[in-house]
Coordinates of C-alpha atoms in Angstrom, one line a residue:
X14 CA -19.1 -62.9 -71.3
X15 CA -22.1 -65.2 -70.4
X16 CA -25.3 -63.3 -69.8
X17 CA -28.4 -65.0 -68.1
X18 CA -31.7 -63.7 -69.5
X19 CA -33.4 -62.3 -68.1
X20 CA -30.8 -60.1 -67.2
X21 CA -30.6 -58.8 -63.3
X22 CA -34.5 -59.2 -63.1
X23 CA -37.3 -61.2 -61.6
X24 CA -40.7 -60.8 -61.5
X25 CA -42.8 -59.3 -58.8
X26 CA -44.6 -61.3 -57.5
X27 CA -48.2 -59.8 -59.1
X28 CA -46.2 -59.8 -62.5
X29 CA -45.2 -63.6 -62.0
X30 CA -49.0 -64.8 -63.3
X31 CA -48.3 -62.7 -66.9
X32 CA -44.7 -64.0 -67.2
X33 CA -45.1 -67.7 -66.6
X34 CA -47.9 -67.4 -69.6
X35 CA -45.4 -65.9 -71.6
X36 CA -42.7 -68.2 -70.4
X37 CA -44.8 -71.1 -71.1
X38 CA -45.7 -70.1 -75.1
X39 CA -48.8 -67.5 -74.7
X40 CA -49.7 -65.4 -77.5
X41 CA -52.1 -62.9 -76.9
X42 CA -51.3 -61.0 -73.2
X43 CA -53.6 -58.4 -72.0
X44 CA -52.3 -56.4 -69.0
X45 CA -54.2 -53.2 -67.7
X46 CA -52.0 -51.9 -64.9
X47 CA -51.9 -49.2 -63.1
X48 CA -49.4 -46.3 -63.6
X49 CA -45.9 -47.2 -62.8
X50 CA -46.3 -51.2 -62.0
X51 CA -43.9 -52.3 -64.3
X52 CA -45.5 -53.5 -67.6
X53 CA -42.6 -52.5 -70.4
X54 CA -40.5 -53.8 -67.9
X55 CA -42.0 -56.8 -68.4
X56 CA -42.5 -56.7 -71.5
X57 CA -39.1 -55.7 -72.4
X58 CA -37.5 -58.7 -70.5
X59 CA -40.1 -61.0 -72.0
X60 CA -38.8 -59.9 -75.7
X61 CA -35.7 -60.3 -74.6
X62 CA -35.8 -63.6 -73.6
X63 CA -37.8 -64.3 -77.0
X64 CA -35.2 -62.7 -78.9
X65 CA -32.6 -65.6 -78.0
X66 CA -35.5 -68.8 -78.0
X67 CA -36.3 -67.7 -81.7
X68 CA -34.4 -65.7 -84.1
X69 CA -36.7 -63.5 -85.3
X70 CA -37.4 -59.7 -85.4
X71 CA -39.2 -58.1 -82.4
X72 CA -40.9 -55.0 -81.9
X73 CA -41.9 -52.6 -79.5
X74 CA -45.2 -49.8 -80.5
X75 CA -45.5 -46.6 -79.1
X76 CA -48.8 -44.8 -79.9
X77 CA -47.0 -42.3 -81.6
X78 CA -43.1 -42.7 -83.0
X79 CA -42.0 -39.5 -81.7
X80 CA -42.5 -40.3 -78.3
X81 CA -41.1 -43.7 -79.0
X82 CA -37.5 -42.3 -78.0
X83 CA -38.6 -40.3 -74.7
X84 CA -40.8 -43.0 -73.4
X85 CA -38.3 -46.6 -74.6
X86 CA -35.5 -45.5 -75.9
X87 CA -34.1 -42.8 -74.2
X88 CA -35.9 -43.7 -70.7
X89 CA -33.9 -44.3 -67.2
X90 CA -34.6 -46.7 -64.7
X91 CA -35.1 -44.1 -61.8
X92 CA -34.5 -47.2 -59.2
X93 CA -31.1 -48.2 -61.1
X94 CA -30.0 -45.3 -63.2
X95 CA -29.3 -47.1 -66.1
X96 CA -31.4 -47.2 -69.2
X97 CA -34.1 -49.4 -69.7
X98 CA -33.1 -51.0 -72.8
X99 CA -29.7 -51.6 -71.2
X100 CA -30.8 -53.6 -68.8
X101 CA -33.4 -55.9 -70.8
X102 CA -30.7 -56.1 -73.6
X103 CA -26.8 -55.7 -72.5
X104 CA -24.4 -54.5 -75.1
X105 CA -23.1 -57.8 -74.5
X106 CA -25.8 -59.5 -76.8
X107 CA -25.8 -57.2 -79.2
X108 CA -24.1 -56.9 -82.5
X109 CA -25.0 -53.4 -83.8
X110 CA -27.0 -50.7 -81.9
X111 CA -28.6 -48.3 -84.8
X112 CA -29.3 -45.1 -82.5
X113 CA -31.0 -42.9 -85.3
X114 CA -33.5 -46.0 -86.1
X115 CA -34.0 -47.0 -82.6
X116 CA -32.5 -50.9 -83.6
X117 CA -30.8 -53.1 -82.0
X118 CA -29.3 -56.2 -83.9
X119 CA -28.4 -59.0 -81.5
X120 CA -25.6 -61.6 -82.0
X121 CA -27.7 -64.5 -82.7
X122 CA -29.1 -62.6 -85.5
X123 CA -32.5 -61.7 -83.9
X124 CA -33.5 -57.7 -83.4
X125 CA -35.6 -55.3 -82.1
X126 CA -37.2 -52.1 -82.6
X127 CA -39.0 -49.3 -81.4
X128 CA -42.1 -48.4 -83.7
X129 CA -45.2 -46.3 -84.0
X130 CA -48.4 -47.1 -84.5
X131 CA -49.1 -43.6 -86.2
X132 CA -46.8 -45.0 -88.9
X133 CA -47.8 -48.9 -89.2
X134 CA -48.6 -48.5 -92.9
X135 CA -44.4 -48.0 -93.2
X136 CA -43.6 -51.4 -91.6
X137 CA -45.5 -53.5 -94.3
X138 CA -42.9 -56.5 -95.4
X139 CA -41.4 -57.0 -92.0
X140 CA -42.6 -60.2 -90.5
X141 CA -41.9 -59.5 -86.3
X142 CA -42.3 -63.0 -84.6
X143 CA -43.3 -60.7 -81.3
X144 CA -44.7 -56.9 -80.6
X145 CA -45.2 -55.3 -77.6
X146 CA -48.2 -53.0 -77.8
X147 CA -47.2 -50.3 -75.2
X148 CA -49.8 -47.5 -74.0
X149 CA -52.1 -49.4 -76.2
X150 CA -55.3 -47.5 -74.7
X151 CA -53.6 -44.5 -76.5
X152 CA -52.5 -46.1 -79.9
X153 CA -54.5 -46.3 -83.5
X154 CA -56.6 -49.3 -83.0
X155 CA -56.4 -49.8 -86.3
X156 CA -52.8 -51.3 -86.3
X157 CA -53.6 -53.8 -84.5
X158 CA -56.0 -55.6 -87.6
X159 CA -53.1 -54.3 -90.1
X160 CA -50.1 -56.3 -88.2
X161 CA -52.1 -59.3 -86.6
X162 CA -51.9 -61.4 -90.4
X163 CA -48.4 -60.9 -90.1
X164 CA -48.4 -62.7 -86.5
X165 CA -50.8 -65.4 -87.7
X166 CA -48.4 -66.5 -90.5
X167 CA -45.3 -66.5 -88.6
X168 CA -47.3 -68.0 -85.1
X169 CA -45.7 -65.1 -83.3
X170 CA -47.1 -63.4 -80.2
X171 CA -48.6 -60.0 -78.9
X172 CA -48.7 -58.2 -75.5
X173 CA -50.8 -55.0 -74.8
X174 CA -49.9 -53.0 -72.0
X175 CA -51.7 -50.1 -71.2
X176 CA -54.4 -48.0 -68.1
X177 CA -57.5 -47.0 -69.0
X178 CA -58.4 -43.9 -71.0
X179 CA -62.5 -44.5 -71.4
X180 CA -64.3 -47.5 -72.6
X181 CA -62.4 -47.3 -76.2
X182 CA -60.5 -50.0 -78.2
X183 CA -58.1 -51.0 -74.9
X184 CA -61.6 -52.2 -73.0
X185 CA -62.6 -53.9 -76.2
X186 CA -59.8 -56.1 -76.7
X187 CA -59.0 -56.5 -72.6
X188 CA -63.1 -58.2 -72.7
X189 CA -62.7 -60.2 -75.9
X190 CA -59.0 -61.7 -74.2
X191 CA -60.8 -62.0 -71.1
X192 CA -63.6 -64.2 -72.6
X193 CA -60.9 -66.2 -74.3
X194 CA -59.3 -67.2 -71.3
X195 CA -62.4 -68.3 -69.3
X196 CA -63.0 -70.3 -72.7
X197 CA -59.8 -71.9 -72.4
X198 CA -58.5 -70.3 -75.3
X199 CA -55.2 -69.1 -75.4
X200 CA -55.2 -65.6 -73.8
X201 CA -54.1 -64.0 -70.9
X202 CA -56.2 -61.1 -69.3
X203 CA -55.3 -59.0 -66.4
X204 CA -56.3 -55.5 -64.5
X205 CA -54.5 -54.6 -61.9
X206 CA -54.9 -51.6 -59.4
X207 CA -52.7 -49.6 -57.4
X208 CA -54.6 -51.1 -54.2
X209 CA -53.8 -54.8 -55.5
X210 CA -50.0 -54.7 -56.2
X211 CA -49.3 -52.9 -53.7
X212 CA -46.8 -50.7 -55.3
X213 CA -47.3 -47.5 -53.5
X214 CA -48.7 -47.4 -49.6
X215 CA -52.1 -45.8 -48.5
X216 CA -50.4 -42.6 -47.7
X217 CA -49.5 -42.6 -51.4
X218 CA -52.0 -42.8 -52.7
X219 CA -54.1 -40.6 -50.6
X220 CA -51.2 -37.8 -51.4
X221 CA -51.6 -38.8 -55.1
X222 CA -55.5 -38.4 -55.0
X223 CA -54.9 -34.9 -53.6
X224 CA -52.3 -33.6 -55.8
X225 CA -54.7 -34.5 -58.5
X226 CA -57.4 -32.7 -56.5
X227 CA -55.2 -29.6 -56.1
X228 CA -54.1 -29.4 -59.7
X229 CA -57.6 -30.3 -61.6
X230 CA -60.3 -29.7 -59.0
X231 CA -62.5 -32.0 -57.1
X232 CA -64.2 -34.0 -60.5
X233 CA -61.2 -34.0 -63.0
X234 CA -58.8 -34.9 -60.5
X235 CA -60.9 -37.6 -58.9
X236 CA -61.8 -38.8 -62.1
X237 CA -57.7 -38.9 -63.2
X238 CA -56.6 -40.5 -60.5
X239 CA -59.3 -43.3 -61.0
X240 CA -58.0 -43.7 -64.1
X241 CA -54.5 -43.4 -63.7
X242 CA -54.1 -45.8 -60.3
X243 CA -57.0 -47.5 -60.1
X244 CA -57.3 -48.5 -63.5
X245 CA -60.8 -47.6 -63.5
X246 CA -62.7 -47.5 -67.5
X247 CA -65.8 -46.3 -65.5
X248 CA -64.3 -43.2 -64.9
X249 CA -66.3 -40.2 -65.8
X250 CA -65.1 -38.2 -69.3
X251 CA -62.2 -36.2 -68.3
X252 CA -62.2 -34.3 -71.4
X253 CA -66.3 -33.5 -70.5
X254 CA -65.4 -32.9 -67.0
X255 CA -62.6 -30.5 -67.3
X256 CA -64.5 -28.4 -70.7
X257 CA -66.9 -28.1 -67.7
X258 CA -64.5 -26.7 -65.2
X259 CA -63.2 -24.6 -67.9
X260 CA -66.7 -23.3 -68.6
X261 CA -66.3 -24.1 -72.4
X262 CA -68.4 -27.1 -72.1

């Protein structure tokens, strides 16, 4: 059975601008997307796409590893139905599918796995040629330093895909790639709101900004939904904001 990668997917047409620099060779991808825009998507058909250019090992970082399964491995397309691993890597291409390790071994001898960054200390001796830093604004920062040697040995590639969740170590790194790129350096940079993709419609978002309202009151849920769909780091400090409403602040 021939399978074309990637597999039953093309990119929207805001997503095109991050896949043809990852198409093309890029290294270091920053994308800070709103919620529900498609970045493991992305990222998932990227690595598998990688995964048959280079044999290598390939990995994909949840902040923590317990949510690795809920949020990767486990998780259904609610468009398709199918599961999202499925689709960026049919059993056709695989060899072996470890379920209790989250691993897939491919037939070209490539693989890829889910990890956690609250356990990157574990993963020391692997050499991954690619990794896929999901919900990065979330993760330990600090597993970024530990694993980039190991990508600057091998001349592999990183993607960070994340919203916003206050002016921590996801804004850092977003600036420093963002400075790279106007310097011609090889970096892609890119924030994206709800209001720019064009994902949901007005009347969406205007339903979204409420619900929020309802649930947290008029600051916390303004502030969330900032965050959440317009990708906003200048959002005011939810935790603050809702001690406050709580009357514990």
């Amino acid at each position: 059975m021939r399978v074309r990668l990637p597999n039953d997917w093309q990119p929207r047409d805001y997503q095109l601008p991050a896949w043809t620099y990852l198409e093309n060779g890029g290294r270091h991808c920053e994308l800070v997307w709103h919620r529900r825009s498609g970045k493991d998507e992305v990222a998932l058909h990227r690595t598998a796409v990688a995964a048959f250019e280079r044999v290598a090992g390939y990995w994909h970082c949840l902040p923590e590893y317990s949510q690795a399964r809920k949020a990767i491995w486990d998780a259904i397309n609610p468009h398709t139905g199918k599961r999202r691993i499925d689709e960026a890597f049919p059993h056709a291409l695989r060899k072996a599918t470890r379920n209790d390790e989250m691993h897939i071994q491919f037939v070209n001898g490539s693989s890829w796995q889910v990890v956690g960054s609250d356990r990157f200390d574990s993963l020391v001796g692997s050499t991954p040629a690619g990794i896929v830093y999901s919900e990065w604004a979330l993760a330990n920062p600090a597993v970024k330093a530990y694993l980039r040697p190991i990508l600057a040995e091998n001349n592999g590639w990183q993607i960070f895909v994340c919203t916003p969740s206050g002016r921590n170590h996801a804004y850092t790194t977003l600036k420093a790639a963002e400075r790279d790129m106007l310097a011609g350096r090889d970096s892609f940079a890119q924030l994206l709101s709800a209001e720019d993709t064009g994902v949901f419609t007005s009347e969406t978002l205007e339903s979204e900004l409420k619900a929020y309202i309802d649930d947290f009151g008029e600051d916390y849920g303004r502030a969330k939904y900032e965050q959440e769909y317009l990708v906003s780091f200048e959002a005011a400090n939810l935790g603050a904001i809702l001690g406050r409403s709580l009357g514990i602040a």
